[in-house]
Amino acid sequence: MLTRLDGRAAIITGGSKGIGKGMARVFAKHGASVLIVARGEEAAAAAAEEICASGGTAAHFATDVGAPDGAEMMAEAAIGRFGRIDILCSNAGIFPATPLRDMTTADIDAVFDVNLRGTMLAVRACIPAMEKAGKGRVIITSSITGPITGYPGWSHYGASKAGQLGFMRTAAIELAPSNITVNAILPGNVMTEGMHEMGEDYIQAMTAAIPMKRIGTVEEVAYTALFFASDEAGYITGQTIVVDGGQVLPESLVAL
Ligand code: NAP
């Protein structure tokens, strides 16, 4: 049983849908006040309302984490609403697919701006408040795609997700003296709104490639984030946990 997060404030980027919404729900259930951040105000507000309706504490803030001042405004909103920032789940991400030979610089910039630059800016924006609190927890949602595996159409996405880990390792060293840990989760395939948009054929093909023969749930990723955010994980930094039902394990289709 992990120590509850009562009295702590968590920012969840991409908290209006999918994995981030699951994180917001789980963190609120364990006592944290959560700020749900996304570009779309309506879905962010609805996610916060759902949490409040079930007895939790939540607010929302609409911004683009990849925009130059988006993350700073997000951190200011968290301080304004809750007076502190203890936890950042840098989870907002996009995954448009484009074959490399057709990829434009605009395609690359769009993915890097949200997934990589957005993560770096969000972490940077939260440092002063975490240092004031005397400790902090940063949990980055990376992916198996990039750090471990590849998938046609996602060369920019994979590069951004691997880049998050490169960023994490140096950030973890720089922030360790301030008692701020920086860790990452590498999900495999998780059932989210974004996954639904990939279509039924993609979902079936992926399910067949997973030793556990099922797509993961947002809660299974969210509880991993909860562990990284806990007091009990206070001596773990710069590390990754793969949450994928064994998807990266088979050497070949024969292994399945
Ligand atoms: P999703 O269902 O598409 O939700 C994405 C969330 O991010 C939404 O709340 C979205 O809201 C927000 N968002 C997107 N761009 C943003 C921006 N520029 N600024 C602020 N918020 C933004 O995605 P998901 O499947 O839950 O994925 C969440 C994270 O997990 C991503 O980093 C993704 O790469 C990673 N991941 C997912 C899977 C999977 O199988 N689902 C697997 C591996 C890794 P708005 O659109 O309103 O901004």
CSV table of C-alpha atoms and ligand atoms in Angstrom, one decimal:
chain,number,residue,atom,x,y,z
A,1,MET,CA,0.0,0.0,0.0
A,2,LEU,CA,1.5,3.3,-1.1
A,3,THR,CA,1.3,6.5,1.1
A,4,ARG,CA,-1.6,8.6,-0.1
A,5,LEU,CA,-1.0,11.9,-2.0
A,6,ASP,CA,-3.2,14.0,0.3
A,7,GLY,CA,-2.2,17.7,0.2
A,8,ARG,CA,-0.1,17.3,-3.0
A,9,ALA,CA,-0.9,19.0,-6.3
A,10,ALA,CA,-0.4,17.2,-9.6
A,11,ILE,CA,-0.4,18.6,-13.1
A,12,ILE,CA,-1.4,16.1,-15.8
A,13,THR,CA,-0.8,17.2,-19.3
A,14,GLY,CA,-3.0,15.5,-21.8
A,15,GLY,CA,-5.3,14.8,-18.9
A,16,SER,CA,-8.6,15.3,-20.8
A,17,LYS,CA,-8.5,11.9,-22.6
A,18,GLY,CA,-6.9,8.5,-22.6
A,19,ILE,CA,-3.9,7.7,-20.5
A,20,GLY,CA,-3.8,11.2,-18.9
A,21,LYS,CA,-7.4,11.1,-18.0
A,22,GLY,CA,-6.8,7.7,-16.3
A,23,MET,CA,-3.8,9.3,-14.4
A,24,ALA,CA,-5.9,12.2,-13.3
A,25,ARG,CA,-8.6,9.8,-12.0
A,26,VAL,CA,-6.1,7.6,-10.1
A,27,PHE,CA,-4.1,10.5,-8.6
A,28,ALA,CA,-7.3,12.2,-7.4
A,29,LYS,CA,-8.6,8.9,-5.9
A,30,HIS,CA,-5.4,8.7,-3.9
A,31,GLY,CA,-5.8,12.2,-2.5
A,32,ALA,CA,-3.9,14.6,-4.9
A,33,SER,CA,-5.5,17.8,-6.3
A,34,VAL,CA,-5.1,17.6,-10.1
A,35,LEU,CA,-4.8,20.2,-12.8
A,36,ILE,CA,-6.0,18.7,-16.1
A,37,VAL,CA,-4.2,20.4,-19.0
A,38,ALA,CA,-5.1,20.0,-22.7
A,39,ARG,CA,-5.7,22.3,-25.7
A,40,GLY,CA,-9.4,21.5,-25.9
A,41,GLU,CA,-11.1,23.3,-23.0
A,42,GLU,CA,-14.5,21.4,-23.2
A,43,ALA,CA,-13.0,17.9,-22.7
A,44,ALA,CA,-10.5,19.2,-20.0
A,45,ALA,CA,-13.4,20.8,-18.1
A,46,ALA,CA,-15.5,17.7,-18.4
A,47,ALA,CA,-12.7,15.5,-17.1
A,48,ALA,CA,-12.2,17.8,-14.1
A,49,GLU,CA,-15.9,17.8,-13.4
A,50,GLU,CA,-16.1,14.0,-13.5
A,51,ILE,CA,-13.4,13.9,-10.8
A,52,CYS,CA,-15.1,16.6,-8.6
A,53,ALA,CA,-18.4,14.7,-9.0
A,54,SER,CA,-16.8,11.6,-7.5
A,55,GLY,CA,-15.4,13.5,-4.5
A,56,GLY,CA,-12.0,14.4,-5.8
A,57,THR,CA,-10.3,17.8,-6.3
A,58,ALA,CA,-9.6,18.9,-9.9
A,59,ALA,CA,-9.4,21.9,-12.1
A,60,HIS,CA,-8.6,22.4,-15.7
A,61,PHE,CA,-6.4,24.6,-17.8
A,62,ALA,CA,-6.5,24.9,-21.6
A,63,THR,CA,-3.1,25.4,-23.3
A,64,ASP,CA,-0.7,24.0,-25.9
A,65,VAL,CA,2.2,22.6,-24.0
A,66,GLY,CA,4.4,22.9,-27.1
A,67,ALA,CA,3.8,26.7,-27.4
A,68,PRO,CA,6.6,28.9,-26.2
A,69,ASP,CA,4.7,30.1,-23.1
A,70,GLY,CA,2.1,27.3,-22.7
A,71,ALA,CA,3.9,25.4,-20.0
A,72,GLU,CA,4.7,28.6,-17.9
A,73,MET,CA,1.1,29.6,-18.0
A,74,MET,CA,0.1,26.0,-17.0
A,75,ALA,CA,2.5,26.2,-13.9
A,76,GLU,CA,1.1,29.6,-13.0
A,77,ALA,CA,-2.4,28.2,-13.2
A,78,ALA,CA,-1.5,25.3,-10.9
A,79,ILE,CA,0.0,27.7,-8.3
A,80,GLY,CA,-3.0,30.0,-8.6
A,81,ARG,CA,-5.4,27.1,-8.1
A,82,PHE,CA,-3.6,24.9,-5.6
A,83,GLY,CA,-0.7,27.0,-4.3
A,84,ARG,CA,1.9,24.3,-5.1
A,85,ILE,CA,3.2,21.8,-7.6
A,86,ASP,CA,4.4,18.4,-6.3
A,87,ILE,CA,3.9,16.2,-9.3
A,88,LEU,CA,4.1,16.6,-13.1
A,89,CYS,CA,2.8,13.9,-15.4
A,90,SER,CA,4.2,15.1,-18.8
A,91,ASN,CA,1.8,12.9,-20.8
A,92,ALA,CA,0.4,15.1,-23.7
A,93,GLY,CA,1.4,13.6,-27.0
A,94,ILE,CA,0.4,13.2,-30.6
A,95,PHE,CA,1.0,10.3,-33.0
A,96,PRO,CA,0.2,11.2,-36.6
A,97,ALA,CA,1.5,8.6,-39.0
A,98,THR,CA,3.5,9.6,-42.1
A,99,PRO,CA,6.0,7.5,-44.2
A,100,LEU,CA,9.5,9.0,-44.0
A,101,ARG,CA,9.7,9.6,-47.7
A,102,ASP,CA,6.6,11.9,-47.5
A,103,MET,CA,7.4,13.5,-44.2
A,104,THR,CA,7.6,17.3,-44.3
A,105,THR,CA,9.6,19.5,-41.9
A,106,ALA,CA,6.2,20.7,-40.7
A,107,ASP,CA,5.2,17.1,-39.8
A,108,ILE,CA,8.5,16.7,-37.9
A,109,ASP,CA,8.1,20.0,-36.1
A,110,ALA,CA,4.5,19.3,-35.1
A,111,VAL,CA,5.4,16.0,-33.4
A,112,PHE,CA,8.6,17.3,-31.8
A,113,ASP,CA,6.9,20.5,-30.5
A,114,VAL,CA,4.3,18.6,-28.5
A,115,ASN,CA,6.1,15.4,-27.5
A,116,LEU,CA,9.7,16.5,-26.9
A,117,ARG,CA,9.7,20.3,-26.6
A,118,GLY,CA,6.4,20.2,-24.7
A,119,THR,CA,7.9,17.8,-22.2
A,120,MET,CA,11.1,19.8,-21.7
A,121,LEU,CA,9.1,23.1,-21.3
A,122,ALA,CA,6.6,21.5,-18.9
A,123,VAL,CA,9.4,20.1,-16.7
A,124,ARG,CA,11.3,23.4,-16.7
A,125,ALA,CA,8.2,25.4,-15.8
A,126,CYS,CA,7.6,23.2,-12.7
A,127,ILE,CA,11.1,23.3,-11.2
A,128,PRO,CA,10.7,26.5,-9.1
A,129,ALA,CA,7.5,25.3,-7.4
A,130,MET,CA,9.0,21.8,-6.8
A,131,GLU,CA,12.2,23.3,-5.3
A,132,LYS,CA,10.0,25.5,-3.1
A,133,ALA,CA,8.2,22.3,-1.9
A,134,GLY,CA,11.5,20.7,-1.2
A,135,LYS,CA,10.8,17.7,-3.5
A,136,GLY,CA,9.1,16.8,-6.7
A,137,ARG,CA,8.1,14.0,-9.0
A,138,VAL,CA,8.2,14.1,-12.8
A,139,ILE,CA,6.7,11.2,-14.7
A,140,ILE,CA,7.1,11.3,-18.5
A,141,THR,CA,4.9,9.2,-20.7
A,142,SER,CA,7.2,7.9,-23.4
A,143,SER,CA,6.5,4.8,-25.4
A,144,ILE,CA,8.0,1.4,-26.5
A,145,THR,CA,8.0,3.0,-30.0
A,146,GLY,CA,11.3,4.7,-30.4
A,147,PRO,CA,13.2,3.7,-27.3
A,148,ILE,CA,12.7,-0.1,-28.0
A,149,THR,CA,10.7,-0.7,-31.2
A,150,GLY,CA,9.9,0.9,-34.5
A,151,TYR,CA,6.7,1.1,-36.5
A,152,PRO,CA,6.3,2.3,-40.1
A,153,GLY,CA,5.0,5.9,-40.3
A,154,TRP,CA,6.3,6.8,-36.8
A,155,SER,CA,9.9,7.7,-37.4
A,156,HIS,CA,9.3,11.3,-36.1
A,157,TYR,CA,7.1,10.0,-33.2
A,158,GLY,CA,9.7,7.3,-32.3
A,159,ALA,CA,12.5,9.9,-32.4
A,160,SER,CA,10.5,12.2,-30.1
A,161,LYS,CA,9.8,9.4,-27.6
A,162,ALA,CA,13.4,8.3,-27.5
A,163,GLY,CA,14.4,11.9,-27.2
A,164,GLN,CA,12.2,12.2,-24.1
A,165,LEU,CA,14.5,9.5,-22.4
A,166,GLY,CA,17.6,11.4,-23.4
A,167,PHE,CA,16.2,14.5,-21.8
A,168,MET,CA,15.1,12.6,-18.7
A,169,ARG,CA,18.5,11.2,-17.9
A,170,THR,CA,20.2,14.6,-17.8
A,171,ALA,CA,17.2,16.3,-16.1
A,172,ALA,CA,17.3,13.5,-13.4
A,173,ILE,CA,21.0,14.3,-12.7
A,174,GLU,CA,20.4,18.1,-12.6
A,175,LEU,CA,17.3,17.9,-10.4
A,176,ALA,CA,18.5,15.1,-8.0
A,177,PRO,CA,20.1,17.6,-5.5
A,178,SER,CA,16.7,19.3,-5.3
A,179,ASN,CA,15.0,16.0,-4.4
A,180,ILE,CA,13.1,15.9,-7.7
A,181,THR,CA,12.9,12.6,-9.4
A,182,VAL,CA,12.4,12.2,-13.2
A,183,ASN,CA,11.2,8.9,-14.5
A,184,ALA,CA,9.4,7.6,-17.6
A,185,ILE,CA,6.8,5.0,-18.4
A,186,LEU,CA,7.0,3.2,-21.8
A,187,PRO,CA,3.5,2.0,-22.6
A,188,GLY,CA,2.8,-0.5,-25.3
A,189,ASN,CA,-0.7,-0.4,-26.8
A,190,VAL,CA,-3.2,1.1,-24.5
A,191,MET,CA,-7.0,1.5,-25.2
A,192,THR,CA,-7.6,5.2,-25.5
A,193,GLU,CA,-9.4,7.7,-27.7
A,194,GLY,CA,-6.2,8.0,-29.7
A,195,MET,CA,-6.0,4.2,-30.1
A,196,HIS,CA,-9.7,4.0,-31.3
A,197,GLU,CA,-8.7,6.5,-34.0
A,198,MET,CA,-6.1,4.0,-35.3
A,199,GLY,CA,-9.0,1.7,-36.4
A,200,GLU,CA,-10.1,-1.9,-35.7
A,201,ASP,CA,-7.5,-3.5,-38.0
A,202,TYR,CA,-4.6,-1.9,-36.2
A,203,ILE,CA,-6.1,-2.9,-32.8
A,204,GLN,CA,-6.6,-6.5,-33.9
A,205,ALA,CA,-3.0,-6.7,-35.4
A,206,MET,CA,-1.5,-5.3,-32.2
A,207,THR,CA,-3.5,-7.6,-29.9
A,208,ALA,CA,-2.2,-10.6,-31.9
A,209,ALA,CA,1.4,-9.4,-31.3
A,210,ILE,CA,1.1,-9.1,-27.5
A,211,PRO,CA,1.9,-12.2,-25.4
A,212,MET,CA,-1.0,-11.3,-23.0
A,213,LYS,CA,-3.3,-11.1,-26.0
A,214,ARG,CA,-5.0,-7.9,-24.9
A,215,ILE,CA,-4.5,-4.2,-25.2
A,216,GLY,CA,-3.6,-2.4,-21.9
A,217,THR,CA,-5.9,-0.2,-19.9
A,218,VAL,CA,-5.3,3.4,-18.9
A,219,GLU,CA,-5.4,2.4,-15.3
A,220,GLU,CA,-2.5,0.0,-15.8
A,221,VAL,CA,-0.4,2.9,-16.9
A,222,ALA,CA,-1.8,5.3,-14.3
A,223,TYR,CA,-0.9,3.0,-11.4
A,224,THR,CA,2.7,2.9,-12.7
A,225,ALA,CA,2.7,6.7,-12.6
A,226,LEU,CA,1.2,6.6,-9.1
A,227,PHE,CA,4.1,4.4,-8.0
A,228,PHE,CA,6.7,6.8,-9.4
A,229,ALA,CA,4.9,9.7,-7.7
A,230,SER,CA,4.8,8.0,-4.3
A,231,ASP,CA,7.1,8.6,-1.3
A,232,GLU,CA,8.0,4.9,-1.6
A,233,ALA,CA,9.7,5.6,-5.0
A,234,GLY,CA,11.7,8.5,-3.7
A,235,TYR,CA,15.1,6.9,-4.4
A,236,ILE,CA,14.3,6.0,-8.1
A,237,THR,CA,15.3,8.5,-10.7
A,238,GLY,CA,16.2,8.5,-14.4
A,239,GLN,CA,14.5,5.1,-14.9
A,240,THR,CA,11.9,3.6,-17.1
A,241,ILE,CA,9.1,1.0,-16.6
A,242,VAL,CA,7.7,-0.8,-19.7
A,243,VAL,CA,3.9,-1.4,-19.4
A,244,ASP,CA,3.1,-3.5,-22.5
A,245,GLY,CA,1.8,-7.0,-21.7
A,246,GLY,CA,5.1,-8.4,-22.9
A,247,GLN,CA,4.9,-6.9,-26.4
A,248,VAL,CA,8.6,-6.2,-26.7
A,249,LEU,CA,9.6,-9.7,-25.7
A,250,PRO,CA,9.0,-12.1,-28.7
A,251,GLU,CA,12.0,-12.6,-30.9
A,252,SER,CA,9.8,-13.6,-33.8
A,253,LEU,CA,6.2,-14.5,-34.6
A,254,VAL,CA,7.1,-18.1,-33.7
A,255,ALA,CA,7.6,-17.1,-30.1
A,256,LEU,CA,3.9,-16.2,-29.9
B,1,NAP,P1,-5.0,10.6,-26.6
B,1,NAP,O1,-6.1,9.7,-26.2
B,1,NAP,O2,-5.0,11.1,-28.0
B,1,NAP,O3,-5.0,11.9,-25.7
B,1,NAP,C1,-4.0,12.9,-25.8
B,1,NAP,C2,-4.1,13.9,-24.8
B,1,NAP,O4,-3.1,14.9,-25.0
B,1,NAP,C3,-5.4,14.7,-24.9
B,1,NAP,O5,-5.8,15.1,-23.6
B,1,NAP,C4,-5.0,15.9,-25.8
B,1,NAP,O6,-6.0,16.9,-25.7
B,1,NAP,C5,-3.7,16.2,-25.2
B,1,NAP,N1,-2.8,17.0,-26.1
B,1,NAP,C6,-2.4,16.7,-27.3
B,1,NAP,N2,-1.6,17.7,-27.8
B,1,NAP,C7,-1.5,18.6,-26.8
B,1,NAP,C8,-0.8,19.8,-26.7
B,1,NAP,N3,-0.1,20.3,-27.7
B,1,NAP,N4,-0.9,20.5,-25.5
B,1,NAP,C9,-1.7,20.1,-24.5
B,1,NAP,N5,-2.3,18.9,-24.6
B,1,NAP,C10,-2.3,18.2,-25.7
B,1,NAP,O7,-3.6,10.0,-26.4
B,1,NAP,P2,-3.2,8.7,-25.4
B,1,NAP,O8,-3.3,7.5,-26.3
B,1,NAP,O9,-3.8,8.8,-24.1
B,1,NAP,O10,-1.6,9.1,-25.3
B,1,NAP,C11,-1.1,9.8,-24.2
B,1,NAP,C12,0.4,9.7,-24.2
B,1,NAP,O11,0.8,8.3,-24.1
B,1,NAP,C13,1.1,10.2,-25.4
B,1,NAP,O12,2.3,10.9,-25.0
B,1,NAP,C14,1.4,9.0,-26.2
B,1,NAP,O13,2.5,9.2,-27.1
B,1,NAP,C15,1.7,8.0,-25.2
B,1,NAP,N6,1.4,6.6,-25.6
B,1,NAP,C16,0.2,6.1,-25.9
B,1,NAP,C17,0.0,4.8,-26.2
B,1,NAP,C18,-1.3,4.2,-26.5
B,1,NAP,O14,-1.3,3.0,-26.9
B,1,NAP,N7,-2.4,4.9,-26.4
B,1,NAP,C19,1.2,4.0,-26.3
B,1,NAP,C20,2.4,4.5,-26.0
B,1,NAP,C21,2.6,5.8,-25.6
B,1,NAP,P3,-6.2,18.1,-26.8
B,1,NAP,O15,-6.2,17.4,-28.1
B,1,NAP,O16,-7.5,18.7,-26.5
B,1,NAP,O17,-5.0,19.0,-26.6
